[in-house]
CSV table of N, CA and C in Angstrom, one decimal:
chain,number,residue,atom,x,y,z
I,1,PRO,N,-9.0,-26.2,-13.8
I,1,PRO,CA,-8.8,-24.8,-14.3
I,1,PRO,C,-8.4,-23.8,-13.2
I,2,VAL,N,-7.7,-22.9,-13.6
I,2,VAL,CA,-7.3,-21.8,-12.7
I,2,VAL,C,-7.8,-20.5,-13.3
I,3,TYR,N,-8.4,-19.7,-12.5
I,3,TYR,CA,-8.9,-18.3,-12.9
I,3,TYR,C,-8.0,-17.3,-12.3
I,4,GLU,N,-7.5,-16.3,-13.0
I,4,GLU,CA,-6.8,-15.2,-12.4
I,4,GLU,C,-7.4,-13.9,-12.9
I,5,VAL,N,-7.7,-13.1,-11.9
I,5,VAL,CA,-8.3,-11.8,-12.1
I,5,VAL,C,-7.5,-10.7,-11.4
I,6,ALA,N,-7.4,-9.6,-12.0
I,6,ALA,CA,-6.7,-8.4,-11.4
I,6,ALA,C,-7.6,-7.2,-11.6
I,7,PHE,N,-7.7,-6.4,-10.6
I,7,PHE,CA,-8.6,-5.2,-10.7
I,7,PHE,C,-8.1,-4.2,-9.7
I,8,GLN,N,-8.4,-2.9,-10.0
I,8,GLN,CA,-8.1,-1.9,-9.1
I,8,GLN,C,-9.3,-1.7,-8.2
I,9,SER,N,-9.1,-1.5,-6.9
I,9,SER,CA,-10.2,-1.4,-5.9
I,9,SER,C,-10.9,-0.1,-6.1
I,10,PRO,N,-12.2,-0.2,-6.0
I,10,PRO,CA,-13.0,1.1,-6.0
I,10,PRO,C,-13.0,1.7,-4.6
I,11,LEU,N,-12.5,1.0,-3.6
I,11,LEU,CA,-12.4,1.6,-2.3
I,11,LEU,C,-11.2,2.5,-2.1
I,12,LYS,N,-11.3,3.5,-1.4
I,12,LYS,CA,-10.2,4.4,-1.0
I,12,LYS,C,-9.7,3.9,0.3
I,13,GLY,N,-8.4,3.7,0.5
I,13,GLY,CA,-7.9,3.2,1.7
I,13,GLY,C,-7.6,1.7,1.7
I,14,GLU,N,-7.4,1.2,2.9
I,14,GLU,CA,-7.0,-0.2,3.0
I,14,GLU,C,-8.0,-1.2,2.7
I,15,ILE,N,-7.6,-2.4,2.3
I,15,ILE,CA,-8.5,-3.6,2.1
I,15,ILE,C,-8.1,-4.5,3.2
I,16,SER,N,-9.2,-5.0,3.9
I,16,SER,CA,-8.9,-5.9,5.0
I,16,SER,C,-9.6,-7.3,4.8
I,17,ALA,N,-10.5,-7.4,3.8
I,17,ALA,CA,-11.2,-8.6,3.5
I,17,ALA,C,-11.6,-8.7,2.1
I,18,ILE,N,-11.7,-9.9,1.5
I,18,ILE,CA,-12.1,-10.1,0.1
I,18,ILE,C,-13.3,-11.1,0.2
I,19,GLN,N,-14.3,-10.8,-0.5
I,19,GLN,CA,-15.5,-11.6,-0.5
I,19,GLN,C,-15.7,-12.2,-1.9
I,20,LEU,N,-15.9,-13.5,-2.0
I,20,LEU,CA,-16.1,-14.2,-3.2
I,20,LEU,C,-17.5,-14.9,-3.2
I,21,THR,N,-18.3,-14.6,-4.2
I,21,THR,CA,-19.6,-15.2,-4.3
I,21,THR,C,-19.7,-16.0,-5.6
I,22,ALA,N,-20.1,-17.3,-5.4
I,22,ALA,CA,-20.4,-18.1,-6.6
I,22,ALA,C,-21.8,-17.9,-7.0
I,23,LEU,N,-22.0,-17.7,-8.3
I,23,LEU,CA,-23.4,-17.4,-8.8
I,23,LEU,C,-23.8,-18.4,-9.8
I,24,THR,N,-25.1,-18.5,-10.0
I,24,THR,CA,-25.7,-19.3,-11.1
I,24,THR,C,-25.6,-18.6,-12.4
I,25,HIS,N,-25.9,-19.3,-13.5
I,25,HIS,CA,-25.9,-18.6,-14.8
I,25,HIS,C,-26.7,-19.4,-15.8
I,26,GLU,N,-27.4,-18.8,-16.7
I,26,GLU,CA,-28.3,-19.5,-17.6
I,26,GLU,C,-27.6,-20.3,-18.7
I,27,THR,N,-26.3,-20.1,-18.8
I,27,THR,CA,-25.5,-20.9,-19.8
I,27,THR,C,-25.0,-22.2,-19.3
I,28,PHE,N,-25.2,-22.5,-18.0
I,28,PHE,CA,-24.7,-23.8,-17.4
I,28,PHE,C,-25.7,-24.9,-17.9
I,29,SER,N,-25.2,-26.1,-17.8
I,29,SER,CA,-26.0,-27.2,-18.2
I,29,SER,C,-27.3,-27.3,-17.4
I,30,ASP,N,-27.3,-26.9,-16.2
I,30,ASP,CA,-28.5,-26.6,-15.4
I,30,ASP,C,-28.3,-25.2,-14.9
I,31,PRO,N,-29.1,-24.3,-15.4
I,31,PRO,CA,-28.9,-22.8,-15.1
I,31,PRO,C,-29.2,-22.5,-13.6
I,32,ARG,N,-29.7,-23.4,-12.8
I,32,ARG,CA,-29.9,-23.2,-11.4
I,32,ARG,C,-28.7,-23.5,-10.6
I,33,LYS,N,-27.6,-24.0,-11.2
I,33,LYS,CA,-26.5,-24.5,-10.5
I,33,LYS,C,-25.3,-23.5,-10.4
I,34,LEU,N,-24.3,-23.8,-9.6
I,34,LEU,CA,-23.2,-22.8,-9.4
I,34,LEU,C,-21.9,-23.1,-10.2
I,35,SER,N,-21.9,-24.2,-10.9
I,35,SER,CA,-20.7,-24.6,-11.6
I,35,SER,C,-20.9,-25.2,-13.0
I,36,ARG,N,-19.8,-25.6,-13.6
I,36,ARG,CA,-19.9,-26.2,-14.9
I,36,ARG,C,-20.1,-27.7,-14.8
I,37,SER,N,-20.0,-28.3,-13.6
I,37,SER,CA,-20.2,-29.7,-13.4
I,37,SER,C,-21.7,-30.1,-13.6
I,38,SER,N,-21.9,-31.4,-13.8
I,38,SER,CA,-23.3,-31.8,-14.0
I,38,SER,C,-24.1,-31.7,-12.7
I,39,ASN,N,-23.4,-31.8,-11.6
I,39,ASN,CA,-24.2,-31.8,-10.3
I,39,ASN,C,-24.2,-30.4,-9.7
I,40,GLY,N,-23.5,-29.4,-10.3
I,40,GLY,CA,-23.5,-28.0,-9.8
I,40,GLY,C,-22.5,-27.7,-8.7
I,41,ASN,N,-21.7,-28.7,-8.4
I,41,ASN,CA,-20.7,-28.5,-7.3
I,41,ASN,C,-19.4,-27.9,-7.9
I,42,PHE,N,-18.6,-27.3,-7.0
I,42,PHE,CA,-17.3,-26.9,-7.4
I,42,PHE,C,-16.4,-27.2,-6.2
I,43,VAL,N,-15.1,-27.3,-6.5
I,43,VAL,CA,-14.1,-27.5,-5.5
I,43,VAL,C,-13.0,-26.4,-5.7
I,44,LEU,N,-12.9,-25.4,-4.8
I,44,LEU,CA,-11.9,-24.4,-4.9
I,44,LEU,C,-10.7,-24.9,-4.1
I,45,THR,N,-9.7,-25.3,-4.8
I,45,THR,CA,-8.5,-25.9,-4.1
I,45,THR,C,-7.5,-24.8,-3.6
I,46,ASP,N,-7.5,-23.7,-4.2
I,46,ASP,CA,-6.6,-22.6,-3.7
I,46,ASP,C,-7.2,-21.2,-4.0
I,47,PHE,N,-7.1,-20.4,-3.0
I,47,PHE,CA,-7.5,-18.9,-3.2
I,47,PHE,C,-6.3,-18.2,-2.8
I,48,ILE,N,-5.7,-17.5,-3.7
I,48,ILE,CA,-4.4,-16.8,-3.5
I,48,ILE,C,-4.6,-15.3,-3.9
I,49,ALA,N,-4.1,-14.4,-3.0
I,49,ALA,CA,-4.2,-13.0,-3.3
I,49,ALA,C,-2.9,-12.4,-3.4
I,50,GLY,N,-2.8,-11.3,-4.2
I,50,GLY,CA,-1.5,-10.6,-4.3
I,50,GLY,C,-1.8,-9.2,-4.8
I,51,VAL,N,-0.7,-8.4,-4.8
I,51,VAL,CA,-0.8,-7.0,-5.3
I,51,VAL,C,0.2,-7.0,-6.5
I,52,VAL,N,-0.3,-6.4,-7.6
I,52,VAL,CA,0.6,-6.3,-8.8
I,52,VAL,C,0.7,-4.9,-9.2
I,53,GLU,N,1.9,-4.4,-9.5
I,53,GLU,CA,2.2,-3.1,-10.0
I,53,GLU,C,2.0,-3.1,-11.5
I,54,SER,N,1.1,-2.2,-12.0
I,54,SER,CA,0.7,-2.2,-13.4
I,54,SER,C,1.8,-2.0,-14.4
I,55,SER,N,2.7,-1.1,-14.2
I,55,SER,CA,3.7,-0.8,-15.2
I,55,SER,C,4.8,-1.8,-15.2
I,56,SER,N,5.3,-2.3,-14.0
I,56,SER,CA,6.4,-3.2,-14.0
I,56,SER,C,6.0,-4.6,-14.0
I,57,GLY,N,4.8,-4.9,-13.6
I,57,GLY,CA,4.3,-6.3,-13.5
I,57,GLY,C,4.8,-7.0,-12.2
I,58,GLU,N,5.6,-6.3,-11.4
I,58,GLU,CA,6.1,-6.8,-10.1
I,58,GLU,C,4.9,-7.1,-9.2
I,59,SER,N,5.0,-8.2,-8.4
I,59,SER,CA,3.9,-8.5,-7.5
I,59,SER,C,4.4,-8.9,-6.1
I,60,ARG,N,3.5,-8.7,-5.2
I,60,ARG,CA,3.9,-9.2,-3.8
I,60,ARG,C,2.7,-9.9,-3.3
I,61,PRO,N,2.9,-11.0,-2.5
I,61,PRO,CA,1.8,-11.8,-2.0
I,61,PRO,C,1.0,-11.0,-0.9
I,62,VAL,N,-0.2,-11.4,-0.7
I,62,VAL,CA,-1.1,-10.9,0.4
I,62,VAL,C,-1.4,-12.1,1.2
I,63,GLU,N,-1.1,-12.1,2.5
I,63,GLU,CA,-1.4,-13.2,3.3
I,63,GLU,C,-2.8,-13.2,3.8
I,64,ILE,N,-3.4,-14.4,3.7
I,64,ILE,CA,-4.8,-14.5,4.2
I,64,ILE,C,-4.7,-15.2,5.6
I,65,ALA,N,-5.3,-14.6,6.6
I,65,ALA,CA,-5.3,-15.1,7.9
I,65,ALA,C,-6.3,-16.2,8.2
I,66,SER,N,-7.5,-16.0,7.7
I,66,SER,CA,-8.6,-16.9,7.9
I,66,SER,C,-9.7,-16.7,6.9
I,67,ALA,N,-10.7,-17.5,7.0
I,67,ALA,CA,-11.8,-17.4,6.1
I,67,ALA,C,-13.1,-18.0,6.7
I,68,SER,N,-14.2,-17.5,6.2
I,68,SER,CA,-15.5,-18.1,6.6
I,68,SER,C,-16.4,-18.2,5.3
I,69,ALA,N,-17.4,-19.1,5.4
I,69,ALA,CA,-18.3,-19.3,4.2
I,69,ALA,C,-19.7,-19.4,4.7
I,70,SER,N,-20.6,-19.1,3.8
I,70,SER,CA,-22.0,-19.2,4.0
I,70,SER,C,-22.5,-20.7,4.1
I,71,PHE,N,-21.7,-21.6,3.4
I,71,PHE,CA,-22.0,-23.0,3.4
I,71,PHE,C,-20.7,-23.8,3.1
I,72,GLU,N,-20.5,-24.9,3.7
I,72,GLU,CA,-19.4,-25.8,3.5
I,72,GLU,C,-19.9,-27.2,3.3
I,73,GLN,N,-19.4,-27.9,2.3
I,73,GLN,CA,-19.7,-29.4,2.2
I,73,GLN,C,-18.9,-30.1,3.2
I,74,SER,N,-19.5,-31.1,3.8
I,74,SER,CA,-18.8,-31.9,4.8
I,74,SER,C,-17.5,-32.5,4.2
I,75,GLY,N,-16.4,-32.2,4.9
I,75,GLY,CA,-15.1,-32.7,4.4
I,75,GLY,C,-14.4,-31.7,3.5
I,76,TYR,N,-15.0,-30.6,3.2
I,76,TYR,CA,-14.5,-29.6,2.2
I,76,TYR,C,-14.7,-28.2,2.8
I,77,PRO,N,-14.0,-27.9,3.9
I,77,PRO,CA,-14.2,-26.6,4.6
I,77,PRO,C,-13.6,-25.5,3.8
I,78,ILE,N,-14.0,-24.2,4.0
I,78,ILE,CA,-13.4,-23.1,3.4
I,78,ILE,C,-12.0,-22.9,3.7
I,79,LEU,N,-11.5,-23.3,4.9
I,79,LEU,CA,-10.1,-23.2,5.3
I,79,LEU,C,-9.2,-24.0,4.4
I,80,ALA,N,-9.8,-25.1,3.7
I,80,ALA,CA,-9.0,-25.9,2.8
I,80,ALA,C,-8.6,-25.2,1.6
I,81,ALA,N,-9.3,-24.0,1.3
I,81,ALA,CA,-8.9,-23.2,0.1
I,81,ALA,C,-7.7,-22.4,0.4
I,82,ILE,N,-7.3,-22.3,1.6
I,82,ILE,CA,-6.1,-21.4,2.0
I,82,ILE,C,-5.0,-22.2,2.7
I,83,ASP,N,-5.0,-23.5,2.6
I,83,ASP,CA,-4.1,-24.4,3.4
I,83,ASP,C,-2.9,-24.8,2.6
I,84,ASP,N,-2.7,-24.3,1.4
I,84,ASP,CA,-1.5,-24.7,0.5
I,84,ASP,C,-1.4,-26.2,0.3
I,85,LYS,N,-2.5,-26.9,0.3
I,85,LYS,CA,-2.6,-28.3,0.0
I,85,LYS,C,-3.4,-28.5,-1.2
I,86,PRO,N,-2.8,-28.9,-2.4
I,86,PRO,CA,-3.6,-29.1,-3.6
I,86,PRO,C,-4.7,-30.2,-3.6
I,87,GLU,N,-4.5,-31.1,-2.6
I,87,GLU,CA,-5.5,-32.2,-2.6
I,87,GLU,C,-6.8,-31.8,-1.8
I,88,SER,N,-6.8,-30.7,-1.2
I,88,SER,CA,-7.9,-30.3,-0.4
I,88,SER,C,-8.6,-29.1,-1.0
I,89,GLY,N,-9.8,-28.7,-0.6
I,89,GLY,CA,-10.5,-27.5,-1.1
I,89,GLY,C,-11.8,-27.3,-0.5
I,90,TRP,N,-12.4,-26.2,-0.9
I,90,TRP,CA,-13.8,-25.8,-0.4
I,90,TRP,C,-14.8,-26.2,-1.5
I,91,ALA,N,-15.8,-27.0,-1.0
I,91,ALA,CA,-16.9,-27.4,-1.9
I,91,ALA,C,-18.2,-27.1,-1.2
I,92,VAL,N,-19.3,-27.2,-2.0
I,92,VAL,CA,-20.6,-26.7,-1.5
I,92,VAL,C,-21.8,-27.6,-1.7
I,93,SER,N,-21.5,-28.9,-2.2
I,93,SER,CA,-22.6,-29.8,-2.4
I,93,SER,C,-22.9,-30.5,-1.0
I,94,GLY,N,-23.8,-31.5,-1.1
I,94,GLY,CA,-24.0,-32.3,0.1
I,94,GLY,C,-25.1,-31.7,1.0
I,95,GLY,N,-26.3,-31.8,0.5
I,95,GLY,CA,-27.5,-31.4,1.3
I,95,GLY,C,-27.9,-29.9,1.1
I,96,LYS,N,-27.2,-29.2,0.3
I,96,LYS,CA,-27.6,-27.8,0.0
I,96,LYS,C,-28.1,-27.7,-1.4
I,97,ASP,N,-29.2,-26.9,-1.5
I,97,ASP,CA,-29.7,-26.6,-2.8
I,97,ASP,C,-28.7,-25.7,-3.5
I,98,LEU,N,-28.2,-26.2,-4.6
I,98,LEU,CA,-27.1,-25.5,-5.3
I,98,LEU,C,-27.6,-24.4,-6.2
I,99,ASP,N,-28.9,-24.0,-6.1
I,99,ASP,CA,-29.4,-22.9,-6.9
I,99,ASP,C,-29.4,-21.6,-6.1
I,100,ASP,N,-28.7,-21.6,-4.9
I,100,ASP,CA,-28.5,-20.4,-4.1
I,100,ASP,C,-27.0,-20.1,-4.2
I,101,ALA,N,-26.8,-18.8,-4.3
I,101,ALA,CA,-25.4,-18.3,-4.3
I,101,ALA,C,-24.8,-18.6,-2.9
I,102,VAL,N,-23.5,-18.9,-3.0
I,102,VAL,CA,-22.7,-19.1,-1.7
I,102,VAL,C,-21.6,-18.1,-1.7
I,103,THR,N,-21.2,-17.7,-0.5
I,103,THR,CA,-20.2,-16.7,-0.3
I,103,THR,C,-19.1,-17.1,0.6
I,104,ALA,N,-17.9,-16.8,0.3
I,104,ALA,CA,-16.8,-17.0,1.2
I,104,ALA,C,-16.1,-15.6,1.4
I,105,THR,N,-15.7,-15.4,2.6
I,105,THR,CA,-15.0,-14.2,3.0
I,105,THR,C,-13.6,-14.5,3.5
I,106,PHE,N,-12.6,-13.9,2.9
I,106,PHE,CA,-11.2,-14.2,3.2
I,106,PHE,C,-10.7,-12.9,3.9
I,107,PHE,N,-10.2,-13.2,5.1
I,107,PHE,CA,-9.7,-12.1,6.0
I,107,PHE,C,-8.2,-12.0,5.9
I,108,LEU,N,-7.7,-10.8,5.6
I,108,LEU,CA,-6.3,-10.6,5.4
I,108,LEU,C,-5.5,-10.5,6.7
I,109,SER,N,-4.3,-11.0,6.8
I,109,SER,CA,-3.5,-10.9,8.0
I,109,SER,C,-3.2,-9.5,8.3
I,110,GLU,N,-2.9,-8.7,7.3
I,110,GLU,CA,-2.7,-7.2,7.5
I,110,GLU,C,-3.4,-6.5,6.4
I,111,PRO,N,-4.0,-5.4,6.7
I,111,PRO,CA,-4.7,-4.6,5.7
I,111,PRO,C,-3.7,-4.2,4.6
I,112,VAL,N,-4.2,-4.2,3.3
I,112,VAL,CA,-3.4,-3.8,2.2
I,112,VAL,C,-3.9,-2.5,1.6
I,113,LEU,N,-2.9,-1.6,1.4
I,113,LEU,CA,-3.2,-0.3,0.8
I,113,LEU,C,-2.7,-0.4,-0.7
I,114,LEU,N,-3.6,-0.2,-1.6
I,114,LEU,CA,-3.1,-0.3,-3.0
I,114,LEU,C,-2.7,1.1,-3.5
I,115,GLY,N,-1.6,1.2,-4.1
I,115,GLY,CA,-1.1,2.4,-4.7
I,115,GLY,C,-1.9,2.8,-6.0
I,116,GLU,N,-1.7,4.0,-6.5
I,116,GLU,CA,-2.4,4.4,-7.7
I,116,GLU,C,-2.3,3.5,-8.9
I,117,THR,N,-1.1,2.8,-9.0
I,117,THR,CA,-0.9,2.0,-10.2
I,117,THR,C,-0.9,0.5,-9.8
I,118,GLU,N,-1.5,0.2,-8.7
I,118,GLU,CA,-1.5,-1.2,-8.2
I,118,GLU,C,-2.9,-1.8,-8.3
I,119,SER,N,-2.9,-3.1,-8.6
I,119,SER,CA,-4.2,-3.9,-8.6
I,119,SER,C,-4.1,-5.0,-7.7
I,120,LEU,N,-5.3,-5.5,-7.2
I,120,LEU,CA,-5.4,-6.7,-6.5
I,120,LEU,C,-5.5,-7.8,-7.5
I,121,LYS,N,-4.7,-8.9,-7.3
I,121,LYS,CA,-4.7,-10.0,-8.2
I,121,LYS,C,-5.2,-11.2,-7.4
I,122,LEU,N,-6.2,-12.0,-7.9
I,122,LEU,CA,-6.7,-13.2,-7.2
I,122,LEU,C,-6.4,-14.4,-8.1
I,123,ARG,N,-6.1,-15.5,-7.5
I,123,ARG,CA,-5.9,-16.7,-8.2
I,123,ARG,C,-6.9,-17.7,-7.6
I,124,LEU,N,-7.8,-18.2,-8.4
I,124,LEU,CA,-8.8,-19.2,-7.9
I,124,LEU,C,-8.5,-20.5,-8.7
I,125,ALA,N,-8.0,-21.5,-7.9
I,125,ALA,CA,-7.6,-22.8,-8.5
I,125,ALA,C,-8.7,-23.8,-8.2
I,126,HIS,N,-9.0,-24.6,-9.3
I,126,HIS,CA,-10.0,-25.7,-9.2
I,126,HIS,C,-9.2,-27.0,-9.7
I,127,GLU,N,-8.3,-27.5,-8.9
I,127,GLU,CA,-7.4,-28.5,-9.3
I,127,GLU,C,-7.7,-29.8,-8.6
I,128,SER,N,-8.9,-30.1,-8.2
I,128,SER,CA,-9.2,-31.3,-7.6
I,128,SER,C,-9.3,-32.5,-8.5
I,129,ARG,N,-9.6,-33.7,-8.0
I,129,ARG,CA,-9.7,-34.8,-8.9
I,129,ARG,C,-11.0,-34.8,-9.7
I,130,PHE,N,-11.9,-33.9,-9.3
I,130,PHE,CA,-13.2,-33.7,-10.1
I,130,PHE,C,-13.0,-32.6,-11.1
I,131,GLY,N,-12.6,-33.0,-12.3
I,131,GLY,CA,-12.1,-32.1,-13.3
I,131,GLY,C,-13.1,-31.0,-13.7
I,132,LYS,N,-14.4,-31.2,-13.7
I,132,LYS,CA,-15.3,-30.1,-14.1
I,132,LYS,C,-15.9,-29.4,-12.9
I,133,HIS,N,-15.4,-29.6,-11.7
I,133,HIS,CA,-15.9,-29.0,-10.5
I,133,HIS,C,-15.3,-27.6,-10.3
I,134,ASN,N,-15.6,-26.7,-11.2
I,134,ASN,CA,-15.1,-25.3,-11.1
I,134,ASN,C,-16.2,-24.3,-11.2
I,135,MET,N,-16.0,-23.2,-10.5
I,135,MET,CA,-17.1,-22.1,-10.5
I,135,MET,C,-17.3,-21.7,-11.9
I,136,GLY,N,-18.6,-21.5,-12.2
I,136,GLY,CA,-18.9,-21.1,-13.6
I,136,GLY,C,-19.0,-19.6,-13.7
I,137,ARG,N,-19.4,-19.0,-12.6
I,137,ARG,CA,-19.6,-17.5,-12.6
I,137,ARG,C,-19.4,-17.0,-11.1
I,138,PHE,N,-18.7,-15.9,-10.9
I,138,PHE,CA,-18.5,-15.4,-9.6
I,138,PHE,C,-18.4,-13.9,-9.6
I,139,LYS,N,-18.5,-13.3,-8.4
I,139,LYS,CA,-18.2,-11.9,-8.3
I,139,LYS,C,-17.3,-11.7,-7.0
I,140,VAL,N,-16.6,-10.6,-7.0
I,140,VAL,CA,-15.7,-10.3,-5.9
I,140,VAL,C,-16.0,-9.0,-5.4
I,141,ALA,N,-15.9,-8.8,-4.1
I,141,ALA,CA,-16.0,-7.6,-3.4
I,141,ALA,C,-14.9,-7.5,-2.4
I,142,VAL,N,-14.6,-6.2,-2.0
I,142,VAL,CA,-13.5,-6.0,-1.0
I,142,VAL,C,-14.1,-5.1,0.1
I,143,SER,N,-13.5,-5.2,1.3
I,143,SER,CA,-14.0,-4.4,2.4
I,143,SER,C,-12.8,-3.7,3.0
I,144,ASN,N,-13.0,-2.5,3.5
I,144,ASN,CA,-12.0,-1.8,4.3
I,144,ASN,C,-12.4,-1.5,5.6
I,145,SER,N,-13.5,-2.1,6.1
I,145,SER,CA,-14.0,-1.9,7.4
I,145,SER,C,-13.1,-2.3,8.5
I,146,ALA,N,-12.9,-1.4,9.5
I,146,ALA,CA,-12.1,-1.7,10.7
I,146,ALA,C,-12.7,-3.0,11.3
I,147,GLY,N,-11.8,-3.9,11.8
I,147,GLY,CA,-12.3,-5.0,12.5
I,147,GLY,C,-12.6,-6.2,11.6
I,148,SER,N,-12.5,-6.1,10.3
I,148,SER,CA,-12.8,-7.3,9.5
I,148,SER,C,-11.6,-8.1,9.2
I,149,THR,N,-10.8,-8.4,10.2
I,149,THR,CA,-9.7,-9.3,10.0
I,149,THR,C,-9.9,-10.6,10.7
I,150,SER,N,-11.1,-10.9,11.2
I,150,SER,CA,-11.4,-12.2,11.9
I,150,SER,C,-12.8,-12.6,11.5
I,151,PRO,N,-12.9,-13.9,11.2
I,151,PRO,CA,-14.3,-14.4,10.9
I,151,PRO,C,-15.3,-14.2,12.0
I,152,ALA,N,-14.8,-14.1,13.2
I,152,ALA,CA,-15.7,-13.9,14.3
I,152,ALA,C,-16.4,-12.5,14.3
I,153,THR,N,-15.7,-11.5,13.7
I,153,THR,CA,-16.2,-10.2,13.8
I,153,THR,C,-16.1,-9.5,12.4
I,154,PRO,N,-16.7,-10.2,11.4
I,154,PRO,CA,-16.7,-9.6,10.0
I,154,PRO,C,-17.6,-8.3,10.0
I,155,GLU,N,-17.0,-7.3,9.5
I,155,GLU,CA,-17.8,-6.0,9.3
I,155,GLU,C,-17.7,-5.6,7.9
I,156,ILE,N,-18.6,-6.1,7.0
I,156,ILE,CA,-18.6,-5.7,5.6
I,156,ILE,C,-19.4,-4.5,5.5
I,157,SER,N,-18.9,-3.5,4.9
I,157,SER,CA,-19.6,-2.2,4.8
I,157,SER,C,-21.0,-2.3,4.1
I,158,GLU,N,-21.9,-1.4,4.4
I,158,GLU,CA,-23.2,-1.5,3.8
I,158,GLU,C,-23.1,-1.4,2.3
I,159,ALA,N,-22.2,-0.6,1.8
I,159,ALA,CA,-22.0,-0.5,0.3
I,159,ALA,C,-21.7,-1.8,-0.3
I,160,VAL,N,-20.8,-2.6,0.3
I,160,VAL,CA,-20.4,-3.9,-0.2
I,160,VAL,C,-21.6,-4.9,0.0
I,161,ARG,N,-22.4,-4.8,1.1
I,161,ARG,CA,-23.6,-5.6,1.2
I,161,ARG,C,-24.5,-5.4,0.1
I,162,LYS,N,-24.7,-4.2,-0.3
I,162,LYS,CA,-25.7,-3.9,-1.4
I,162,LYS,C,-25.2,-4.5,-2.7
I,163,VAL,N,-23.9,-4.4,-3.0
I,163,VAL,CA,-23.3,-5.0,-4.2
I,163,VAL,C,-23.5,-6.5,-4.2
I,164,LEU,N,-23.5,-7.1,-3.0
I,164,LEU,CA,-23.6,-8.6,-2.9
I,164,LEU,C,-25.0,-9.1,-3.0
I,165,GLU,N,-26.0,-8.2,-2.8
I,165,GLU,CA,-27.4,-8.7,-2.8
I,165,GLU,C,-27.7,-9.3,-4.2
I,166,ILE,N,-28.5,-10.4,-4.2
I,166,ILE,CA,-28.9,-11.0,-5.4
I,166,ILE,C,-30.4,-10.9,-5.5
I,167,SER,N,-30.9,-10.4,-6.6
I,167,SER,CA,-32.3,-10.3,-6.8
I,167,SER,C,-32.9,-11.6,-7.1
């Protein structure tokens, strides 16, 4: 499955990073898991960002320079979600309790400034050989903090951190 979402940013100014958090949900076969698969794992094979103009539908790609994740399954690193190879992807099983949310942060090559009629569009592809290994529930946050263009120096604003907290 492929999920596509588009939204206008609540931030004023440039966007320099996108944070994706996989969440549990009570409607899953096991409500403590992160996906629709029986074991709770997912494989995100592609994470693609773009900007779309609302009235014309015209879009432009947003280049992602790098990424980091709170957890990576061995052999399935977060960078595999941005490598343009459909046979690879980011997964989160393998020794981790899958009843905890996991987060990936994607750092843009250049900050993006959305116009008044523009939206950020994300494409999350789950096209691995594991057909049901797709995120069941997720949330997205963006950051415009200076310096958040490298995983070595992520600076997510306090407002974004509060949005990402899970009770």
